[in-house]
PDB file of C-alpha atoms in Angstrom:
ATOM      1  CA  UNK B 380      74.651 160.687 140.430  1.00 42.00           C
ATOM      2  CA  UNK B 381      72.451 163.446 139.037  1.00 43.00           C
ATOM      3  CA  UNK B 382      73.618 164.987 135.750  1.00 42.00           C
ATOM      4  CA  UNK B 383      75.128 168.457 136.062  1.00 40.00           C
ATOM      5  CA  UNK B 384      72.598 171.280 136.082  1.00 40.00           C
ATOM      6  CA  UNK B 385      72.351 173.341 132.928  1.00 37.00           C
ATOM      7  CA  UNK B 386      72.200 176.537 134.950  1.00 36.00           C
ATOM      8  CA  UNK B 387      73.520 177.306 138.407  1.00 39.00           C
ATOM      9  CA  UNK B 388      71.114 177.074 141.339  1.00 44.00           C
ATOM     10  CA  UNK B 389      68.839 180.052 141.742  1.00 42.00           C
ATOM     11  CA  UNK B 390      65.530 180.805 143.358  1.00 42.00           C
ATOM     12  CA  UNK B 391      64.031 178.651 140.593  1.00 47.00           C
ATOM     13  CA  UNK B 392      66.202 175.712 141.696  1.00 48.00           C
ATOM     14  CA  UNK B 393      68.391 173.306 139.723  1.00 55.00           C
ATOM     15  CA  UNK B 394      67.566 172.583 136.099  1.00 61.00           C
ATOM     16  CA  UNK B 395      68.590 169.604 134.008  1.00 67.00           C
ATOM     17  CA  UNK B 396      67.077 167.455 131.312  1.00 83.00           C
ATOM     18  CA  UNK B 397      64.621 165.143 133.072  1.00 86.00           C
ATOM     19  CA  UNK B 398      64.339 162.770 130.087  1.00 89.00           C
ATOM     20  CA  UNK B 399      68.094 162.182 130.168  1.00 89.00           C
ATOM     21  CA  UNK B 400      68.019 161.885 133.959  1.00 88.00           C
ATOM     22  CA  UNK B 401      65.289 159.222 133.927  1.00 93.00           C
ATOM     23  CA  UNK B 402      67.017 157.318 131.108  1.00 93.00           C
ATOM     24  CA  UNK B 403      70.220 157.427 133.164  1.00 90.00           C
ATOM     25  CA  UNK B 404      68.392 156.017 136.204  1.00 91.00           C
ATOM     26  CA  UNK B 405      67.036 153.178 134.053  1.00 93.00           C
ATOM     27  CA  UNK B 406      70.474 152.396 132.648  1.00 92.00           C
ATOM     28  CA  UNK B 407      72.321 152.556 135.975  1.00 89.00           C
ATOM     29  CA  UNK B 408      69.766 150.534 137.908  1.00 91.00           C
ATOM     30  CA  UNK B 409      68.989 148.213 134.982  1.00 93.00           C
ATOM     31  CA  UNK B 410      65.253 148.821 135.311  1.00 94.00           C
ATOM     32  CA  UNK B 411      62.410 150.057 133.174  1.00 96.00           C
ATOM     33  CA  UNK B 412      60.755 152.790 135.223  1.00 96.00           C
ATOM     34  CA  UNK B 413      56.970 152.713 135.373  1.00 96.00           C
ATOM     35  CA  UNK B 414      54.987 155.874 134.753  1.00 96.00           C
ATOM     36  CA  UNK B 415      54.330 156.011 138.503  1.00 96.00           C
ATOM     37  CA  UNK B 416      58.065 155.870 139.254  1.00 96.00           C
ATOM     38  CA  UNK B 417      58.796 158.552 136.648  1.00 96.00           C
ATOM     39  CA  UNK B 418      56.098 160.810 138.029  1.00 95.00           C
ATOM     40  CA  UNK B 419      57.470 160.195 141.536  1.00 96.00           C
ATOM     41  CA  UNK B 420      60.986 161.218 140.489  1.00 94.00           C
ATOM     42  CA  UNK B 421      59.643 164.299 138.730  1.00 92.00           C
ATOM     43  CA  UNK B 422      57.480 165.251 141.703  1.00 93.00           C
ATOM     44  CA  UNK B 423      60.419 165.076 144.122  1.00 93.00           C
ATOM     45  CA  UNK B 424      62.666 166.939 141.697  1.00 90.00           C
ATOM     46  CA  UNK B 425      60.023 169.665 141.433  1.00 88.00           C
ATOM     47  CA  UNK B 426      59.858 169.920 145.232  1.00 89.00           C
ATOM     48  CA  UNK B 427      63.626 170.091 145.713  1.00 84.00           C
ATOM     49  CA  UNK B 428      63.855 172.666 142.918  1.00 78.00           C
ATOM     50  CA  UNK B 429      61.504 174.872 144.927  1.00 78.00           C
ATOM     51  CA  UNK B 430      63.485 174.496 148.140  1.00 76.00           C
ATOM     52  CA  UNK B 431      65.789 177.447 148.613  1.00 64.00           C
ATOM     53  CA  UNK B 432      67.549 175.409 151.288  1.00 70.00           C
ATOM     54  CA  UNK B 433      68.960 172.889 148.778  1.00 70.00           C
ATOM     55  CA  UNK B 434      72.451 174.169 148.118  1.00 68.00           C
ATOM     56  CA  UNK B 435      74.239 171.177 146.614  1.00 79.00           C
ATOM     57  CA  UNK B 436      73.452 168.589 143.947  1.00 84.00           C
ATOM     58  CA  UNK B 437      74.854 165.975 146.342  1.00 90.00           C
ATOM     59  CA  UNK B 438      71.941 166.751 148.662  1.00 90.00           C
ATOM     60  CA  UNK B 439      69.430 166.078 145.893  1.00 90.00           C
ATOM     61  CA  UNK B 440      71.196 162.847 144.947  1.00 91.00           C
ATOM     62  CA  UNK B 441      71.197 161.651 148.554  1.00 95.00           C
ATOM     63  CA  UNK B 442      67.540 162.570 149.108  1.00 95.00           C
ATOM     64  CA  UNK B 443      66.618 160.623 145.950  1.00 95.00           C
ATOM     65  CA  UNK B 444      68.778 157.652 147.006  1.00 96.00           C
ATOM     66  CA  UNK B 445      67.098 157.640 150.413  1.00 97.00           C
ATOM     67  CA  UNK B 446      63.621 157.777 148.915  1.00 97.00           C
ATOM     68  CA  UNK B 447      64.472 155.033 146.381  1.00 96.00           C
ATOM     69  CA  UNK B 448      65.405 152.789 149.300  1.00 96.00           C
ATOM     70  CA  UNK B 449      62.725 153.812 151.804  1.00 96.00           C
ATOM     71  CA  UNK B 450      59.786 153.359 149.412  1.00 97.00           C
ATOM     72  CA  UNK B 451      61.051 150.110 147.902  1.00 95.00           C
ATOM     73  CA  UNK B 452      61.815 151.832 144.583  1.00 96.00           C
ATOM     74  CA  UNK B 453      58.203 152.905 144.005  1.00 96.00           C
ATOM     75  CA  UNK B 454      59.072 156.648 144.255  1.00 97.00           C
ATOM     76  CA  UNK B 455      55.660 157.098 145.869  1.00 97.00           C
ATOM     77  CA  UNK B 456      54.902 157.544 149.575  1.00 98.00           C
ATOM     78  CA  UNK B 457      54.171 154.175 151.203  1.00 97.00           C
ATOM     79  CA  UNK B 458      53.054 152.693 154.502  1.00 97.00           C
ATOM     80  CA  UNK B 459      55.669 150.641 156.314  1.00 95.00           C
ATOM     81  CA  UNK B 460      55.323 146.946 155.503  1.00 94.00           C
ATOM     82  CA  UNK B 461      54.168 144.543 158.196  1.00 93.00           C
ATOM     83  CA  UNK B 462      51.149 142.957 159.824  1.00 92.00           C
ATOM     84  CA  UNK B 463      49.338 144.730 162.637  1.00 91.00           C
ATOM     85  CA  UNK B 464      51.212 142.594 165.187  1.00 93.00           C
ATOM     86  CA  UNK B 465      54.554 143.622 163.628  1.00 94.00           C
ATOM     87  CA  UNK B 466      53.976 147.158 164.907  1.00 94.00           C
ATOM     88  CA  UNK B 467      53.681 145.963 168.503  1.00 92.00           C
ATOM     89  CA  UNK B 468      57.437 146.548 168.673  1.00 92.00           C
ATOM     90  CA  UNK B 469      56.652 150.293 168.705  1.00 93.00           C
ATOM     91  CA  UNK B 470      54.101 150.056 171.556  1.00 94.00           C
ATOM     92  CA  UNK B 471      55.054 152.075 174.633  1.00 93.00           C
ATOM     93  CA  UNK B 472      58.299 153.335 173.078  1.00 93.00           C
ATOM     94  CA  UNK B 473      58.979 156.582 174.945  1.00 93.00           C
ATOM     95  CA  UNK B 474      61.612 157.574 172.375  1.00 92.00           C
ATOM     96  CA  UNK B 475      58.805 157.684 169.790  1.00 94.00           C
ATOM     97  CA  UNK B 476      56.281 159.326 172.117  1.00 95.00           C
ATOM     98  CA  UNK B 477      54.040 156.254 171.881  1.00 96.00           C
ATOM     99  CA  UNK B 478      52.204 156.543 175.186  1.00 95.00           C
ATOM    100  CA  UNK B 479      48.688 155.314 174.312  1.00 94.00           C
ATOM    101  CA  UNK B 480      47.557 151.770 173.569  1.00 94.00           C
ATOM    102  CA  UNK B 481      47.575 151.246 169.804  1.00 94.00           C
ATOM    103  CA  UNK B 482      50.132 153.993 169.074  1.00 95.00           C
ATOM    104  CA  UNK B 483      52.572 151.489 167.564  1.00 95.00           C
ATOM    105  CA  UNK B 484      50.168 150.686 164.749  1.00 96.00           C
ATOM    106  CA  UNK B 485      48.479 154.088 164.508  1.00 96.00           C
ATOM    107  CA  UNK B 486      51.799 155.910 164.145  1.00 97.00           C
ATOM    108  CA  UNK B 487      53.586 153.303 162.017  1.00 96.00           C
ATOM    109  CA  UNK B 488      55.935 154.429 159.265  1.00 96.00           C
ATOM    110  CA  UNK B 489      54.475 156.373 156.353  1.00 97.00           C
ATOM    111  CA  UNK B 490      55.719 158.656 153.607  1.00 97.00           C
ATOM    112  CA  UNK B 491      58.847 158.902 151.484  1.00 97.00           C
ATOM    113  CA  UNK B 492      60.805 158.177 154.637  1.00 94.00           C
ATOM    114  CA  UNK B 493      59.078 156.103 157.247  1.00 92.00           C
ATOM    115  CA  UNK B 494      57.871 158.732 159.715  1.00 95.00           C
ATOM    116  CA  UNK B 495      57.247 156.715 162.884  1.00 95.00           C
ATOM    117  CA  UNK B 496      55.868 157.449 166.358  1.00 96.00           C
ATOM    118  CA  UNK B 497      53.375 159.792 167.961  1.00 97.00           C
ATOM    119  CA  UNK B 498      55.984 162.477 168.662  1.00 96.00           C
ATOM    120  CA  UNK B 499      57.113 162.650 165.023  1.00 96.00           C
ATOM    121  CA  UNK B 500      53.548 162.851 163.752  1.00 97.00           C
ATOM    122  CA  UNK B 501      52.798 165.532 166.355  1.00 97.00           C
ATOM    123  CA  UNK B 502      55.829 167.605 165.251  1.00 96.00           C
ATOM    124  CA  UNK B 503      54.379 167.544 161.743  1.00 96.00           C
ATOM    125  CA  UNK B 504      50.843 168.390 162.933  1.00 97.00           C
ATOM    126  CA  UNK B 505      49.596 164.981 161.774  1.00 97.00           C
ATOM    127  CA  UNK B 506      48.713 163.389 165.113  1.00 96.00           C
ATOM    128  CA  UNK B 507      44.974 163.571 164.392  1.00 97.00           C
ATOM    129  CA  UNK B 508      45.268 162.253 160.827  1.00 97.00           C
ATOM    130  CA  UNK B 509      48.444 160.175 160.395  1.00 97.00           C
ATOM    131  CA  UNK B 510      47.356 159.022 156.915  1.00 97.00           C
ATOM    132  CA  UNK B 511      48.150 162.546 155.659  1.00 98.00           C
ATOM    133  CA  UNK B 512      51.836 161.551 155.812  1.00 98.00           C
ATOM    134  CA  UNK B 513      51.092 159.607 152.625  1.00 98.00           C
ATOM    135  CA  UNK B 514      50.116 162.739 150.682  1.00 98.00           C
ATOM    136  CA  UNK B 515      53.041 163.422 148.324  1.00 97.00           C
ATOM    137  CA  UNK B 516      53.296 167.141 149.108  1.00 96.00           C
ATOM    138  CA  UNK B 517      53.370 166.502 152.850  1.00 97.00           C
ATOM    139  CA  UNK B 518      55.717 163.523 152.514  1.00 97.00           C
ATOM    140  CA  UNK B 519      58.103 165.602 150.362  1.00 96.00           C
ATOM    141  CA  UNK B 520      58.079 168.494 152.836  1.00 95.00           C
ATOM    142  CA  UNK B 521      58.875 166.105 155.678  1.00 96.00           C
ATOM    143  CA  UNK B 522      61.842 164.388 154.018  1.00 96.00           C
ATOM    144  CA  UNK B 523      63.358 167.531 152.500  1.00 94.00           C
ATOM    145  CA  UNK B 524      62.994 169.764 155.544  1.00 93.00           C
ATOM    146  CA  UNK B 525      64.028 167.147 158.066  1.00 95.00           C
ATOM    147  CA  UNK B 526      67.080 165.980 156.120  1.00 95.00           C
ATOM    148  CA  UNK B 527      68.223 169.587 155.840  1.00 93.00           C
ATOM    149  CA  UNK B 528      67.384 170.657 159.406  1.00 93.00           C
ATOM    150  CA  UNK B 529      68.326 167.455 161.232  1.00 95.00           C
ATOM    151  CA  UNK B 530      64.708 166.869 162.197  1.00 94.00           C
ATOM    152  CA  UNK B 531      64.960 163.064 162.229  1.00 94.00           C
ATOM    153  CA  UNK B 532      68.046 162.379 164.348  1.00 94.00           C
ATOM    154  CA  UNK B 533      69.777 165.741 164.766  1.00 95.00           C
ATOM    155  CA  UNK B 534      72.141 164.939 161.861  1.00 97.00           C
ATOM    156  CA  UNK B 535      71.957 167.165 158.762  1.00 95.00           C
ATOM    157  CA  UNK B 536      72.867 166.868 155.082  1.00 94.00           C
ATOM    158  CA  UNK B 537      75.446 169.645 155.419  1.00 94.00           C
ATOM    159  CA  UNK B 538      77.426 167.516 157.883  1.00 95.00           C
ATOM    160  CA  UNK B 539      77.955 164.813 155.249  1.00 96.00           C
ATOM    161  CA  UNK B 540      77.931 166.775 151.997  1.00 92.00           C
ATOM    162  CA  UNK B 541      79.754 170.094 151.786  1.00 89.00           C
ATOM    163  CA  UNK B 542      82.722 171.623 149.997  1.00 88.00           C
ATOM    164  CA  UNK B 543      85.099 169.359 151.964  1.00 92.00           C
ATOM    165  CA  UNK B 544      83.124 166.209 152.730  1.00 90.00           C
ATOM    166  CA  UNK B 545      81.199 163.662 150.685  1.00 94.00           C
ATOM    167  CA  UNK B 546      80.108 160.855 153.021  1.00 96.00           C
ATOM    168  CA  UNK B 547      76.992 159.026 151.809  1.00 95.00           C
ATOM    169  CA  UNK B 548      77.611 156.032 154.090  1.00 97.00           C
ATOM    170  CA  UNK B 549      77.738 158.197 157.194  1.00 96.00           C
ATOM    171  CA  UNK B 550      74.799 160.263 155.948  1.00 96.00           C
ATOM    172  CA  UNK B 551      72.404 157.426 156.776  1.00 97.00           C
ATOM    173  CA  UNK B 552      72.627 158.739 160.356  1.00 96.00           C
ATOM    174  CA  UNK B 553      70.405 161.613 159.150  1.00 96.00           C
ATOM    175  CA  UNK B 554      67.428 159.219 159.040  1.00 94.00           C
ATOM    176  CA  UNK B 555      68.187 155.861 160.612  1.00 89.00           C
ATOM    177  CA  UNK B 556      71.590 155.190 162.159  1.00 85.00           C
ATOM    178  CA  UNK B 557      73.528 152.739 160.035  1.00 89.00           C
ATOM    179  CA  UNK B 558      70.572 150.715 158.690  1.00 90.00           C
ATOM    180  CA  UNK B 559      71.178 150.024 154.976  1.00 93.00           C
ATOM    181  CA  UNK B 560      73.848 152.749 154.905  1.00 93.00           C
ATOM    182  CA  UNK B 561      75.998 151.090 152.234  1.00 95.00           C
ATOM    183  CA  UNK B 562      72.985 150.196 150.072  1.00 95.00           C
ATOM    184  CA  UNK B 563      71.794 153.809 150.026  1.00 94.00           C
ATOM    185  CA  UNK B 564      75.358 155.034 149.429  1.00 95.00           C
ATOM    186  CA  UNK B 565      75.540 152.697 146.417  1.00 94.00           C
ATOM    187  CA  UNK B 566      72.302 154.235 145.076  1.00 93.00           C
ATOM    188  CA  UNK B 567      73.778 157.712 145.654  1.00 92.00           C
ATOM    189  CA  UNK B 568      76.973 156.869 143.743  1.00 90.00           C
ATOM    190  CA  UNK B 569      75.025 155.566 140.755  1.00 86.00           C
TER     191      UNK B 569
END
Protein backbone atom coordinates (compact mmCIF):
# COMPACT_ATOMS: atom_id res chain seq x y z
CA UNK A 1 0.00 0.00 0.00
CA UNK A 2 0.97 3.66 -0.22
CA UNK A 3 3.70 4.80 2.18
CA UNK A 4 2.49 6.88 5.11
CA UNK A 5 2.10 10.58 4.36
CA UNK A 6 4.73 12.87 5.80
CA UNK A 7 2.08 15.36 6.85
CA UNK A 8 -1.57 14.85 7.66
CA UNK A 9 -4.13 15.51 4.93
CA UNK A 10 -4.94 19.15 4.40
CA UNK A 11 -6.35 21.30 1.65
CA UNK A 12 -3.04 20.64 -0.14
CA UNK A 13 -3.68 16.89 0.03
CA UNK A 14 -1.46 13.99 1.08
CA UNK A 15 2.30 14.31 0.75
CA UNK A 16 4.88 11.55 0.56
CA UNK A 17 8.12 10.90 -1.25
CA UNK A 18 7.16 10.00 -4.82
CA UNK A 19 10.61 8.56 -5.64
CA UNK A 20 10.28 6.09 -2.77
CA UNK A 21 6.68 5.36 -3.73
CA UNK A 22 7.57 4.56 -7.35
CA UNK A 23 10.55 2.43 -6.27
CA UNK A 24 8.21 0.57 -3.92
CA UNK A 25 5.75 -0.07 -6.77
CA UNK A 26 8.60 -1.46 -8.89
CA UNK A 27 9.79 -3.72 -6.09
CA UNK A 28 6.34 -5.01 -5.11
CA UNK A 29 5.16 -5.64 -8.65
CA UNK A 30 8.59 -6.78 -9.88
CA UNK A 31 8.51 -4.36 -12.80
CA UNK A 32 10.60 -1.54 -14.17
CA UNK A 33 8.17 1.34 -14.63
CA UNK A 34 8.42 3.24 -17.90
CA UNK A 35 8.53 7.02 -17.89
CA UNK A 36 4.92 6.97 -19.13
CA UNK A 37 3.85 4.79 -16.18
CA UNK A 38 5.72 7.02 -13.72
CA UNK A 39 4.15 10.14 -15.16
CA UNK A 40 0.75 8.43 -15.00
CA UNK A 41 1.19 7.59 -11.31
CA UNK A 42 2.35 11.13 -10.58
CA UNK A 43 -0.53 12.65 -12.53
CA UNK A 44 -3.13 10.64 -10.61
CA UNK A 45 -1.41 11.36 -7.30
CA UNK A 46 -1.49 15.07 -8.14
CA UNK A 47 -5.21 14.85 -8.91
CA UNK A 48 -6.09 12.96 -5.73
CA UNK A 49 -3.97 15.39 -3.71
CA UNK A 50 -6.17 18.20 -5.01
CA UNK A 51 -9.40 16.41 -4.15
CA UNK A 52 -10.74 17.62 -0.84
CA UNK A 53 -13.06 14.62 -0.89
CA UNK A 54 -10.21 12.10 -0.44
CA UNK A 55 -10.20 11.44 3.28
CA UNK A 56 -8.26 8.19 3.61
CA UNK A 57 -5.03 6.79 2.19
CA UNK A 58 -6.92 3.53 1.61
CA UNK A 59 -9.05 5.39 -0.93
CA UNK A 60 -5.96 6.52 -2.84
CA UNK A 61 -4.51 3.01 -2.75
CA UNK A 62 -7.75 1.51 -4.06
CA UNK A 63 -8.13 4.12 -6.81
CA UNK A 64 -4.54 3.40 -7.93
CA UNK A 65 -5.13 -0.38 -7.78
CA UNK A 66 -8.27 0.03 -9.88
CA UNK A 67 -6.50 2.17 -12.46
CA UNK A 68 -3.52 -0.24 -12.59
CA UNK A 69 -5.95 -3.01 -13.49
CA UNK A 70 -8.34 -1.09 -15.75
CA UNK A 71 -5.63 0.39 -17.99
CA UNK A 72 -3.58 -2.80 -18.22
CA UNK A 73 -0.81 -1.30 -16.06
CA UNK A 74 -0.12 1.58 -18.48
CA UNK A 75 -1.27 4.24 -15.94
CA UNK A 76 -2.60 6.18 -18.93
CA UNK A 77 -6.22 6.45 -20.08
CA UNK A 78 -6.99 3.77 -22.69
CA UNK A 79 -9.75 2.66 -25.02
CA UNK A 80 -11.32 -0.68 -24.19
CA UNK A 81 -9.69 -3.50 -26.14
CA UNK A 82 -11.66 -5.28 -28.84
CA UNK A 83 -12.59 -5.26 -32.51
CA UNK A 84 -15.53 -3.20 -33.72
CA UNK A 85 -17.72 -6.33 -33.70
CA UNK A 86 -16.77 -7.00 -30.05
CA UNK A 87 -18.73 -3.90 -29.05
CA UNK A 88 -21.92 -5.24 -30.60
CA UNK A 89 -22.59 -6.74 -27.17
CA UNK A 90 -23.37 -3.18 -25.99
CA UNK A 91 -25.83 -2.43 -28.83
CA UNK A 92 -29.35 -1.65 -27.64
CA UNK A 93 -28.44 -2.08 -23.96
CA UNK A 94 -31.03 0.04 -22.15
CA UNK A 95 -29.02 -0.15 -18.92
CA UNK A 96 -26.26 1.76 -20.73
CA UNK A 97 -28.62 4.15 -22.51
CA UNK A 98 -27.50 2.77 -25.88
CA UNK A 99 -30.59 3.52 -27.95
CA UNK A 100 -29.12 4.45 -31.36
CA UNK A 101 -27.51 2.16 -33.92
CA UNK A 102 -23.74 2.22 -33.42
CA UNK A 103 -23.89 3.29 -29.75
CA UNK A 104 -22.12 0.12 -28.62
CA UNK A 105 -18.97 1.08 -30.49
CA UNK A 106 -19.31 4.86 -30.19
CA UNK A 107 -19.69 4.71 -26.41
CA UNK A 108 -17.23 1.87 -25.76
CA UNK A 109 -15.04 1.96 -22.67
CA UNK A 110 -12.50 4.76 -22.37
CA UNK A 111 -10.46 6.40 -19.64
CA UNK A 112 -8.76 5.26 -16.45
CA UNK A 113 -11.86 3.20 -15.78
CA UNK A 114 -13.76 2.00 -18.79
CA UNK A 115 -16.62 4.51 -19.00
CA UNK A 116 -19.19 2.70 -21.15
CA UNK A 117 -22.58 3.57 -22.65
CA UNK A 118 -24.40 6.63 -23.92
CA UNK A 119 -25.93 7.42 -20.52
CA UNK A 120 -22.55 7.47 -18.76
CA UNK A 121 -21.01 9.68 -21.42
CA UNK A 122 -24.05 11.98 -21.25
CA UNK A 123 -23.73 12.28 -17.44
CA UNK A 124 -20.17 13.47 -18.00
CA UNK A 125 -21.16 15.87 -20.81
CA UNK A 126 -19.16 13.81 -23.32
CA UNK A 127 -21.96 12.48 -25.52
CA UNK A 128 -20.93 14.69 -28.45
CA UNK A 129 -17.21 13.91 -28.14
CA UNK A 130 -16.65 10.56 -26.40
CA UNK A 131 -12.91 10.64 -27.20
CA UNK A 132 -12.55 13.36 -24.53
CA UNK A 133 -12.85 10.57 -21.94
CA UNK A 134 -9.25 9.76 -22.89
CA UNK A 135 -7.96 13.17 -21.78
CA UNK A 136 -6.11 12.53 -18.50
CA UNK A 137 -7.71 15.42 -16.60
CA UNK A 138 -11.21 14.33 -17.60
CA UNK A 139 -10.46 10.65 -17.02
CA UNK A 140 -9.07 11.44 -13.55
CA UNK A 141 -12.10 13.55 -12.63
CA UNK A 142 -14.42 10.73 -13.70
CA UNK A 143 -12.72 7.96 -11.71
CA UNK A 144 -12.09 10.02 -8.57
CA UNK A 145 -15.50 11.67 -8.38
CA UNK A 146 -17.48 8.59 -9.30
CA UNK A 147 -15.64 6.27 -6.91
CA UNK A 148 -16.27 8.75 -4.10
CA UNK A 149 -19.88 9.60 -4.99
CA UNK A 150 -21.04 6.16 -6.14
CA UNK A 151 -21.49 7.43 -9.68
CA UNK A 152 -20.71 4.10 -11.36
CA UNK A 153 -22.93 1.62 -9.50
CA UNK A 154 -24.24 3.48 -6.46
CA UNK A 155 -21.48 1.97 -4.28
CA UNK A 156 -18.94 4.36 -2.72
CA UNK A 157 -15.40 4.13 -1.36
CA UNK A 158 -16.59 5.07 2.12
CA UNK A 159 -18.71 1.91 2.26
CA UNK A 160 -15.62 -0.28 1.89
CA UNK A 161 -12.89 1.82 3.49
CA UNK A 162 -13.59 3.69 6.71
CA UNK A 163 -12.49 3.67 10.34
CA UNK A 164 -14.14 0.25 10.84
CA UNK A 165 -13.99 -1.47 7.46
CA UNK A 166 -11.26 -2.32 4.97
CA UNK A 167 -12.80 -4.43 2.20
CA UNK A 168 -10.91 -4.18 -1.10
CA UNK A 169 -12.53 -7.33 -2.51
CA UNK A 170 -16.03 -6.00 -1.95
CA UNK A 171 -14.98 -2.55 -3.17
CA UNK A 172 -14.92 -3.80 -6.76
CA UNK A 173 -18.71 -3.30 -6.63
CA UNK A 174 -17.95 0.45 -6.85
CA UNK A 175 -17.02 0.01 -10.54
CA UNK A 176 -17.88 -3.43 -11.87
CA UNK A 177 -19.58 -5.99 -9.62
CA UNK A 178 -17.17 -8.77 -8.77
CA UNK A 179 -15.13 -8.74 -12.01
CA UNK A 180 -11.43 -9.14 -11.10
CA UNK A 181 -12.23 -8.23 -7.48
CA UNK A 182 -9.48 -10.39 -5.95
CA UNK A 183 -6.89 -9.27 -8.51
CA UNK A 184 -7.52 -5.60 -7.72
CA UNK A 185 -7.56 -6.35 -3.98
CA UNK A 186 -4.15 -8.00 -4.39
CA UNK A 187 -2.86 -4.83 -6.10
CA UNK A 188 -4.33 -2.76 -3.25
CA UNK A 189 -2.61 -4.88 -0.58
CA UNK A 190 0.77 -4.55 -2.28
